[in-house]
Amino acid sequence: MNQRPHLVIEHRELLARATPRPDAAAKLAATPFPSDRQHPQALHGAILGSPHPHARILAIDTGAARALPGVHAVLTAADVPGQGSYGLRHIDRPVLCADKVRCVGDPVAIVAADTPAQAQAALAAIRVDYEVLATVDDPVCALAEDAAPVHAGGNLLHAMTHDRGDLAAAEAACAHVVEAEYRSPRQMHAYLETEGGIVEHDGNGGLIVCFGCQNPERDRQVLAAILGLHPDTVRVVGTPIGGSYGGKDELTIQPLAALLALHTGRPVRLHLSRSESVDLGVKRHPMQIRLRTGCDAAGRLRFMVADILADTGAYATHGPEVLDAAVEHVSGPYQYDAVSLRGRLAYTNNGIAGAFRGFGAVQVQFALERQMDVLAARAGLDPLAFRALNLAAPDAPGPLGQQVLPFDGPARALDVLRTHPLWTAPRSHTDGRYHYGTGLALVHRSDGFGKGGPNTARIVLGLAADGKIELRTGFTEMGQNLVGAIHALAASALGCAEDDVRPVIGDTAHTPDSGPTAASRATAVLHRAMQQASTDWKQRITVAGARLLGVAADSLVPAAGGLRDHHGTLCISYPALAAALAPAARPLLTLVIAAEETPSDVPAAHYVFGASAAIARVRVDAWTGQTRVEHIALLAALGPVVSAQGFLGQMEGGALMGQGMATIEDLPTHSGRYQARNLDAYFIPTLADAPAMEIIAVENLPDDDPVGPRGAGEISVNVTAPAIANAIAAATGFAVRSLPVKPDDILDYLENTP
């Protein structure tokens, strides 16, 4: 299929390359996460959230609460000194609700007290009069003309369409047409550390905000606007996160803790319980996806019509970007004569949906990959062969017709898995009580943000006073092994040892604005930064050493521990060099990383893509309807592997998250209320549920590729969920159109199928 051989790293080699994480010991030995941080003078914050999903606020009486012992502050919207609302593309989320609440848990008042019990007593003493409004709990009903408006502008938050080609002619050429509606669930991040942290005073009139986040600089700017402070007086420390998966990509309770600290003049600690986190935190967007797809008698795809409806809940957060990603990815890495793609995003009172690993693409990729299997069967083709037959050329335009960077990852992924034992073995059989099935999925995944997004980054590289080579970035450590990746990338590009490098991350007092850590972009951006810095850094540090030693600069080489001559003899160590140089003479580089954006004039479209294919083998119990995922082989075509440990972690963790989406995870609402508020009723896969996993990397990139490694943070969840859905269908014959696949639905099908 490809002229150049595949550069494959098998699982065992990835394991052999993996090294312990540099930050593991510190995390195990100390109290690493922001909510662990203690201060002897800290007050305890608490939030009074709305008990109603939709209501008008008529009056708030805080008099009794303010009079209670130990209470230092009781604040409402009237106490916000600056900007009263915040958001990303849409500024629609109130810091504290003033006139209306739009979901259960919407903050109405906040309290700071000496003890948690006193804070809770104060919350109980606050009186709020509500006028309960009609609950909008269905996105279809939300867009009806007579629906109660969640926001004054109506319930259609965002829409996107893309049409190209002659749809009628393309459909006329089809021998097989498949039309179906698919549904994807609301999913919860279930991170280790629920939203929490502490806000302290810096002694100079400023605030230090220590909460897990993905973009400290953006948070600093927004918090300053809310607090009515100059941004220079707000410092945000946002790392490590303690789990994110998208859920801490934007502000949640940081503004509330900061307000309390500002008003009391004391440090304030605020940490959500799991049930509060469920109410107030963001979730994965549930989607309804209707697809109509056709191929000709030879199995060549001709057209696709897609209609996507997403429920964003009470506030926009990342909803518009999620919908844009869904529309961009719904047609997959395949070639069509014509497409008509439509997406709509509706406000409801069903909590809040926002960024989540897979970010709008995984929902539609489940639907698309089910559709591909059904069409392949109609055309009489093997599912893998059908996909390979219909791949767009590596240099073809992107899904929205935009110019993209040439990439042959999808073809390589299929080609490597074509001979995998899981695929060449029989793909379905029944052994008495159990049905076994094997399914395949192929996805491509955009890298970074779309056109017009925050794609640029600033990185600083410098020789510190103690001789460490510091790489300073605003990116945050969220469990993806960013620290390990920085050590590896810097050492490789700068010629030093990994121990010579010190990452400085996620602290606005010490790091530049690198943009969001989201969109699986941190490692890829840092790779480009180190490639950009390599020559300049080596020149600067050898010139500095040569002047000090009185030798020619080209006689020195940056190496492990310091500068060496061409025979490998150490001439001066990095600590000795730093000590001998005046601070202003130490090498320092500020790198500006340009945006990787399509030159096409297509809003929100992406330029760079990675790819992944997966094979899943499942066992379905005909007595209980339960699905056991037994084996997953996952191939990621993302370019060179930077950190084997981080790569394996992202692939295995994301695969298990995809398994949860496919088999057990769902958070339904009833009349705007979540049906679970803890992990005793919302279930996620554990180690006991984990299948045998085989992770394979394909490192090939097209000749002259200027970008290098693609992001590895999300694509494994994207590919695993549809692969498992296809495996369940192969095992049972059940037409999977809704995730998670429920045991009752399988039992009903098996009992009613001859």
PDB file of N, CA and C in Angstrom, residues 215-290:
ATOM      1  N   ASN A 215      -4.837  26.452  31.420  1.00  0.00           N
ATOM      2  CA  ASN A 215      -4.364  27.671  30.757  1.00  0.00           C
ATOM      3  C   ASN A 215      -4.206  28.779  31.794  1.00  0.00           C
ATOM      4  N   PRO A 216      -3.126  28.759  32.573  1.00  0.00           N
ATOM      5  CA  PRO A 216      -2.978  29.722  33.666  1.00  0.00           C
ATOM      6  C   PRO A 216      -3.052  31.185  33.215  1.00  0.00           C
ATOM      7  N   GLU A 217      -2.486  31.501  32.081  1.00  0.00           N
ATOM      8  CA  GLU A 217      -2.473  32.901  31.655  1.00  0.00           C
ATOM      9  C   GLU A 217      -3.876  33.390  31.308  1.00  0.00           C
ATOM     10  N   ARG A 218      -4.646  32.570  30.590  1.00  0.00           N
ATOM     11  CA  ARG A 218      -6.022  32.980  30.279  1.00  0.00           C
ATOM     12  C   ARG A 218      -6.829  33.149  31.571  1.00  0.00           C
ATOM     13  N   ASP A 219      -6.654  32.202  32.496  1.00  0.00           N
ATOM     14  CA  ASP A 219      -7.390  32.300  33.761  1.00  0.00           C
ATOM     15  C   ASP A 219      -6.995  33.565  34.520  1.00  0.00           C
ATOM     16  N   ARG A 220      -5.727  33.905  34.478  1.00  0.00           N
ATOM     17  CA  ARG A 220      -5.269  35.121  35.165  1.00  0.00           C
ATOM     18  C   ARG A 220      -5.979  36.361  34.613  1.00  0.00           C
ATOM     19  N   GLN A 221      -6.072  36.439  33.318  1.00  0.00           N
ATOM     20  CA  GLN A 221      -6.707  37.602  32.697  1.00  0.00           C
ATOM     21  C   GLN A 221      -8.188  37.679  33.061  1.00  0.00           C
ATOM     22  N   VAL A 222      -8.872  36.538  33.003  1.00  0.00           N
ATOM     23  CA  VAL A 222     -10.316  36.540  33.271  1.00  0.00           C
ATOM     24  C   VAL A 222     -10.582  36.821  34.748  1.00  0.00           C
ATOM     25  N   LEU A 223      -9.781  36.204  35.619  1.00  0.00           N
ATOM     26  CA  LEU A 223      -9.970  36.442  37.054  1.00  0.00           C
ATOM     27  C   LEU A 223      -9.745  37.914  37.398  1.00  0.00           C
ATOM     28  N   ALA A 224      -8.737  38.506  36.808  1.00  0.00           N
ATOM     29  CA  ALA A 224      -8.479  39.921  37.079  1.00  0.00           C
ATOM     30  C   ALA A 224      -9.660  40.780  36.654  1.00  0.00           C
ATOM     31  N   ALA A 225     -10.268  40.447  35.525  1.00  0.00           N
ATOM     32  CA  ALA A 225     -11.430  41.210  35.061  1.00  0.00           C
ATOM     33  C   ALA A 225     -12.605  41.040  36.014  1.00  0.00           C
ATOM     34  N   ILE A 226     -12.799  39.836  36.529  1.00  0.00           N
ATOM     35  CA  ILE A 226     -13.898  39.599  37.473  1.00  0.00           C
ATOM     36  C   ILE A 226     -13.662  40.334  38.785  1.00  0.00           C
ATOM     37  N   LEU A 227     -12.428  40.323  39.226  1.00  0.00           N
ATOM     38  CA  LEU A 227     -12.098  40.919  40.530  1.00  0.00           C
ATOM     39  C   LEU A 227     -11.890  42.422  40.459  1.00  0.00           C
ATOM     40  N   GLY A 228     -11.840  42.966  39.256  1.00  0.00           N
ATOM     41  CA  GLY A 228     -11.579  44.391  39.116  1.00  0.00           C
ATOM     42  C   GLY A 228     -10.149  44.748  39.469  1.00  0.00           C
ATOM     43  N   LEU A 229      -9.219  43.828  39.238  1.00  0.00           N
ATOM     44  CA  LEU A 229      -7.811  44.043  39.564  1.00  0.00           C
ATOM     45  C   LEU A 229      -6.988  44.144  38.288  1.00  0.00           C
ATOM     46  N   HIS A 230      -5.826  44.727  38.411  1.00  0.00           N
ATOM     47  CA  HIS A 230      -4.894  44.694  37.284  1.00  0.00           C
ATOM     48  C   HIS A 230      -4.340  43.269  37.162  1.00  0.00           C
ATOM     49  N   PRO A 231      -4.206  42.752  35.939  1.00  0.00           N
ATOM     50  CA  PRO A 231      -3.715  41.374  35.792  1.00  0.00           C
ATOM     51  C   PRO A 231      -2.378  41.121  36.483  1.00  0.00           C
ATOM     52  N   ASP A 232      -1.558  42.150  36.605  1.00  0.00           N
ATOM     53  CA  ASP A 232      -0.249  41.946  37.244  1.00  0.00           C
ATOM     54  C   ASP A 232      -0.371  41.603  38.724  1.00  0.00           C
ATOM     55  N   THR A 233      -1.541  41.840  39.306  1.00  0.00           N
ATOM     56  CA  THR A 233      -1.723  41.546  40.729  1.00  0.00           C
ATOM     57  C   THR A 233      -2.351  40.172  40.964  1.00  0.00           C
ATOM     58  N   VAL A 234      -2.546  39.425  39.896  1.00  0.00           N
ATOM     59  CA  VAL A 234      -3.104  38.075  40.029  1.00  0.00           C
ATOM     60  C   VAL A 234      -2.082  37.076  39.491  1.00  0.00           C
ATOM     61  N   ARG A 235      -1.747  36.105  40.305  1.00  0.00           N
ATOM     62  CA  ARG A 235      -0.848  35.014  39.892  1.00  0.00           C
ATOM     63  C   ARG A 235      -1.637  33.719  39.931  1.00  0.00           C
ATOM     64  N   VAL A 236      -1.555  32.943  38.859  1.00  0.00           N
ATOM     65  CA  VAL A 236      -2.261  31.655  38.792  1.00  0.00           C
ATOM     66  C   VAL A 236      -1.233  30.538  38.728  1.00  0.00           C
ATOM     67  N   VAL A 237      -1.359  29.603  39.667  1.00  0.00           N
ATOM     68  CA  VAL A 237      -0.530  28.394  39.681  1.00  0.00           C
ATOM     69  C   VAL A 237      -1.449  27.239  39.342  1.00  0.00           C
ATOM     70  N   GLY A 238      -1.214  26.619  38.225  1.00  0.00           N
ATOM     71  CA  GLY A 238      -2.205  25.654  37.731  1.00  0.00           C
ATOM     72  C   GLY A 238      -1.718  24.266  37.498  1.00  0.00           C
ATOM     73  N   THR A 239      -0.734  23.823  38.213  1.00  0.00           N
ATOM     74  CA  THR A 239      -0.215  22.486  37.955  1.00  0.00           C
ATOM     75  C   THR A 239       0.326  21.895  39.233  1.00  0.00           C
ATOM     76  N   PRO A 240       0.203  20.585  39.467  1.00  0.00           N
ATOM     77  CA  PRO A 240      -0.444  19.592  38.596  1.00  0.00           C
ATOM     78  C   PRO A 240      -1.952  19.593  38.778  1.00  0.00           C
ATOM     79  N   ILE A 241      -2.645  18.952  37.856  1.00  0.00           N
ATOM     80  CA  ILE A 241      -4.094  19.061  37.826  1.00  0.00           C
ATOM     81  C   ILE A 241      -4.775  17.966  38.637  1.00  0.00           C
ATOM     82  N   GLY A 242      -4.232  16.758  38.612  1.00  0.00           N
ATOM     83  CA  GLY A 242      -4.916  15.672  39.292  1.00  0.00           C
ATOM     84  C   GLY A 242      -6.043  15.102  38.466  1.00  0.00           C
ATOM     85  N   GLY A 243      -5.862  15.134  37.185  1.00  0.00           N
ATOM     86  CA  GLY A 243      -6.877  14.611  36.273  1.00  0.00           C
ATOM     87  C   GLY A 243      -7.654  15.741  35.653  1.00  0.00           C
ATOM     88  N   SER A 244      -7.879  15.645  34.367  1.00  0.00           N
ATOM     89  CA  SER A 244      -8.630  16.686  33.686  1.00  0.00           C
ATOM     90  C   SER A 244      -9.548  16.085  32.634  1.00  0.00           C
ATOM     91  N   TYR A 245      -8.927  15.561  31.559  1.00  0.00           N
ATOM     92  CA  TYR A 245      -9.692  15.000  30.430  1.00  0.00           C
ATOM     93  C   TYR A 245     -10.619  16.057  29.828  1.00  0.00           C
ATOM     94  N   GLY A 246     -10.258  17.314  29.972  1.00  0.00           N
ATOM     95  CA  GLY A 246     -11.068  18.403  29.437  1.00  0.00           C
ATOM     96  C   GLY A 246     -11.859  19.130  30.498  1.00  0.00           C
ATOM     97  N   GLY A 247     -12.093  18.485  31.639  1.00  0.00           N
ATOM     98  CA  GLY A 247     -13.016  19.048  32.623  1.00  0.00           C
ATOM     99  C   GLY A 247     -12.495  20.255  33.365  1.00  0.00           C
ATOM    100  N   LYS A 248     -11.229  20.533  33.320  1.00  0.00           N
ATOM    101  CA  LYS A 248     -10.693  21.708  34.006  1.00  0.00           C
ATOM    102  C   LYS A 248     -10.056  22.669  33.005  1.00  0.00           C
ATOM    103  N   ASP A 249     -10.664  22.702  31.825  1.00  0.00           N
ATOM    104  CA  ASP A 249     -10.117  23.552  30.769  1.00  0.00           C
ATOM    105  C   ASP A 249     -10.604  24.985  30.884  1.00  0.00           C
ATOM    106  N   GLU A 250     -11.504  25.252  31.782  1.00  0.00           N
ATOM    107  CA  GLU A 250     -12.022  26.605  31.917  1.00  0.00           C
ATOM    108  C   GLU A 250     -12.293  26.866  33.394  1.00  0.00           C
ATOM    109  N   LEU A 251     -12.579  28.099  33.706  1.00  0.00           N
ATOM    110  CA  LEU A 251     -12.849  28.443  35.098  1.00  0.00           C
ATOM    111  C   LEU A 251     -14.133  27.785  35.585  1.00  0.00           C
ATOM    112  N   THR A 252     -14.105  27.343  36.825  1.00  0.00           N
ATOM    113  CA  THR A 252     -15.335  26.845  37.443  1.00  0.00           C
ATOM    114  C   THR A 252     -15.562  27.600  38.758  1.00  0.00           C
ATOM    115  N   ILE A 253     -14.789  27.218  39.807  1.00  0.00           N
ATOM    116  CA  ILE A 253     -15.016  27.847  41.110  1.00  0.00           C
ATOM    117  C   ILE A 253     -13.873  28.769  41.515  1.00  0.00           C
ATOM    118  N   GLN A 254     -12.858  28.918  40.666  1.00  0.00           N
ATOM    119  CA  GLN A 254     -11.762  29.829  41.006  1.00  0.00           C
ATOM    120  C   GLN A 254     -12.252  31.250  41.274  1.00  0.00           C
ATOM    121  N   PRO A 255     -13.181  31.782  40.438  1.00  0.00           N
ATOM    122  CA  PRO A 255     -13.638  33.154  40.712  1.00  0.00           C
ATOM    123  C   PRO A 255     -14.295  33.283  42.084  1.00  0.00           C
ATOM    124  N   LEU A 256     -14.986  32.237  42.537  1.00  0.00           N
ATOM    125  CA  LEU A 256     -15.688  32.309  43.815  1.00  0.00           C
ATOM    126  C   LEU A 256     -14.695  32.339  44.972  1.00  0.00           C
ATOM    127  N   ALA A 257     -13.700  31.481  44.910  1.00  0.00           N
ATOM    128  CA  ALA A 257     -12.682  31.486  45.965  1.00  0.00           C
ATOM    129  C   ALA A 257     -11.910  32.806  45.974  1.00  0.00           C
ATOM    130  N   ALA A 258     -11.621  33.323  44.794  1.00  0.00           N
ATOM    131  CA  ALA A 258     -10.879  34.588  44.714  1.00  0.00           C
ATOM    132  C   ALA A 258     -11.699  35.752  45.269  1.00  0.00           C
ATOM    133  N   LEU A 259     -13.005  35.761  44.991  1.00  0.00           N
ATOM    134  CA  LEU A 259     -13.863  36.810  45.544  1.00  0.00           C
ATOM    135  C   LEU A 259     -13.859  36.774  47.062  1.00  0.00           C
ATOM    136  N   LEU A 260     -13.970  35.575  47.622  1.00  0.00           N
ATOM    137  CA  LEU A 260     -13.975  35.444  49.076  1.00  0.00           C
ATOM    138  C   LEU A 260     -12.645  35.912  49.677  1.00  0.00           C
ATOM    139  N   ALA A 261     -11.553  35.545  49.029  1.00  0.00           N
ATOM    140  CA  ALA A 261     -10.242  35.971  49.527  1.00  0.00           C
ATOM    141  C   ALA A 261     -10.089  37.480  49.436  1.00  0.00           C
ATOM    142  N   LEU A 262     -10.579  38.049  48.348  1.00  0.00           N
ATOM    143  CA  LEU A 262     -10.481  39.495  48.158  1.00  0.00           C
ATOM    144  C   LEU A 262     -11.285  40.243  49.227  1.00  0.00           C
ATOM    145  N   HIS A 263     -12.489  39.755  49.526  1.00  0.00           N
ATOM    146  CA  HIS A 263     -13.361  40.457  50.467  1.00  0.00           C
ATOM    147  C   HIS A 263     -12.941  40.252  51.916  1.00  0.00           C
ATOM    148  N   THR A 264     -12.377  39.110  52.253  1.00  0.00           N
ATOM    149  CA  THR A 264     -12.026  38.839  53.651  1.00  0.00           C
ATOM    150  C   THR A 264     -10.598  39.227  53.992  1.00  0.00           C
ATOM    151  N   GLY A 265      -9.731  39.347  52.970  1.00  0.00           N
ATOM    152  CA  GLY A 265      -8.324  39.600  53.242  1.00  0.00           C
ATOM    153  C   GLY A 265      -7.606  38.402  53.815  1.00  0.00           C
ATOM    154  N   ARG A 266      -8.236  37.231  53.728  1.00  0.00           N
ATOM    155  CA  ARG A 266      -7.668  35.993  54.267  1.00  0.00           C
ATOM    156  C   ARG A 266      -7.530  34.970  53.144  1.00  0.00           C
ATOM    157  N   PRO A 267      -6.645  34.000  53.323  1.00  0.00           N
ATOM    158  CA  PRO A 267      -6.638  32.885  52.375  1.00  0.00           C
ATOM    159  C   PRO A 267      -7.965  32.136  52.461  1.00  0.00           C
ATOM    160  N   VAL A 268      -8.423  31.659  51.332  1.00  0.00           N
ATOM    161  CA  VAL A 268      -9.685  30.902  51.311  1.00  0.00           C
ATOM    162  C   VAL A 268      -9.488  29.622  50.524  1.00  0.00           C
ATOM    163  N   ARG A 269      -9.874  28.532  51.146  1.00  0.00           N
ATOM    164  CA  ARG A 269      -9.799  27.222  50.505  1.00  0.00           C
ATOM    165  C   ARG A 269     -11.211  26.811  50.099  1.00  0.00           C
ATOM    166  N   LEU A 270     -11.345  26.351  48.865  1.00  0.00           N
ATOM    167  CA  LEU A 270     -12.655  25.938  48.356  1.00  0.00           C
ATOM    168  C   LEU A 270     -12.468  24.642  47.580  1.00  0.00           C
ATOM    169  N   HIS A 271     -13.231  23.635  47.925  1.00  0.00           N
ATOM    170  CA  HIS A 271     -13.065  22.327  47.293  1.00  0.00           C
ATOM    171  C   HIS A 271     -14.435  21.674  47.183  1.00  0.00           C
ATOM    172  N   LEU A 272     -14.817  21.281  45.981  1.00  0.00           N
ATOM    173  CA  LEU A 272     -16.132  20.689  45.787  1.00  0.00           C
ATOM    174  C   LEU A 272     -16.147  19.231  46.217  1.00  0.00           C
ATOM    175  N   SER A 273     -17.232  18.839  46.859  1.00  0.00           N
ATOM    176  CA  SER A 273     -17.452  17.417  47.097  1.00  0.00           C
ATOM    177  C   SER A 273     -17.755  16.746  45.751  1.00  0.00           C
ATOM    178  N   ARG A 274     -17.758  15.426  45.745  1.00  0.00           N
ATOM    179  CA  ARG A 274     -18.047  14.743  44.483  1.00  0.00           C
ATOM    180  C   ARG A 274     -19.445  15.109  43.982  1.00  0.00           C
ATOM    181  N   SER A 275     -20.423  15.168  44.868  1.00  0.00           N
ATOM    182  CA  SER A 275     -21.784  15.495  44.405  1.00  0.00           C
ATOM    183  C   SER A 275     -21.866  16.933  43.902  1.00  0.00           C
ATOM    184  N   GLU A 276     -21.180  17.857  44.564  1.00  0.00           N
ATOM    185  CA  GLU A 276     -21.156  19.235  44.064  1.00  0.00           C
ATOM    186  C   GLU A 276     -20.449  19.304  42.713  1.00  0.00           C
ATOM    187  N   SER A 277     -19.387  18.508  42.575  1.00  0.00           N
ATOM    188  CA  SER A 277     -18.660  18.483  41.304  1.00  0.00           C
ATOM    189  C   SER A 277     -19.542  17.948  40.185  1.00  0.00           C
ATOM    190  N   VAL A 278     -20.353  16.940  40.508  1.00  0.00           N
ATOM    191  CA  VAL A 278     -21.263  16.404  39.492  1.00  0.00           C
ATOM    192  C   VAL A 278     -22.257  17.491  39.065  1.00  0.00           C
ATOM    193  N   ASP A 279     -22.811  18.202  40.046  1.00  0.00           N
ATOM    194  CA  ASP A 279     -23.794  19.234  39.707  1.00  0.00           C
ATOM    195  C   ASP A 279     -23.186  20.348  38.868  1.00  0.00           C
ATOM    196  N   LEU A 280     -22.009  20.818  39.262  1.00  0.00           N
ATOM    197  CA  LEU A 280     -21.474  22.062  38.707  1.00  0.00           C
ATOM    198  C   LEU A 280     -20.442  21.853  37.603  1.00  0.00           C
ATOM    199  N   GLY A 281     -19.828  20.678  37.571  1.00  0.00           N
ATOM    200  CA  GLY A 281     -18.788  20.437  36.572  1.00  0.00           C
ATOM    201  C   GLY A 281     -19.371  20.179  35.195  1.00  0.00           C
ATOM    202  N   VAL A 282     -18.512  20.269  34.183  1.00  0.00           N
ATOM    203  CA  VAL A 282     -18.963  20.043  32.814  1.00  0.00           C
ATOM    204  C   VAL A 282     -18.964  18.555  32.503  1.00  0.00           C
ATOM    205  N   LYS A 283     -19.709  18.173  31.464  1.00  0.00           N
ATOM    206  CA  LYS A 283     -19.818  16.772  31.027  1.00  0.00           C
ATOM    207  C   LYS A 283     -19.570  16.693  29.521  1.00  0.00           C
ATOM    208  N   ARG A 284     -19.475  15.447  29.027  1.00  0.00           N
ATOM    209  CA  ARG A 284     -19.393  15.282  27.581  1.00  0.00           C
ATOM    210  C   ARG A 284     -20.765  15.590  26.962  1.00  0.00           C
ATOM    211  N   HIS A 285     -20.751  16.281  25.815  1.00  0.00           N
ATOM    212  CA  HIS A 285     -22.001  16.610  25.135  1.00  0.00           C
ATOM    213  C   HIS A 285     -22.717  15.344  24.649  1.00  0.00           C
ATOM    214  N   PRO A 286     -23.944  15.092  25.097  1.00  0.00           N
ATOM    215  CA  PRO A 286     -24.734  14.041  24.434  1.00  0.00           C
ATOM    216  C   PRO A 286     -25.114  14.526  23.035  1.00  0.00           C
ATOM    217  N   MET A 287     -25.124  13.594  22.097  1.00  0.00           N
ATOM    218  CA  MET A 287     -25.460  13.974  20.716  1.00  0.00           C
ATOM    219  C   MET A 287     -26.436  12.988  20.099  1.00  0.00           C
ATOM    220  N   GLN A 288     -27.264  13.512  19.232  1.00  0.00           N
ATOM    221  CA  GLN A 288     -28.106  12.714  18.346  1.00  0.00           C
ATOM    222  C   GLN A 288     -27.571  12.940  16.940  1.00  0.00           C
ATOM    223  N   ILE A 289     -27.245  11.854  16.264  1.00  0.00           N
ATOM    224  CA  ILE A 289     -26.561  11.967  14.969  1.00  0.00           C
ATOM    225  C   ILE A 289     -27.323  11.134  13.945  1.00  0.00           C
ATOM    226  N   ARG A 290     -27.890  11.778  12.968  1.00  0.00           N
ATOM    227  CA  ARG A 290     -28.560  11.051  11.881  1.00  0.00           C
ATOM    228  C   ARG A 290     -27.656  11.063  10.655  1.00  0.00           C
TER     229      ARG A 290
END
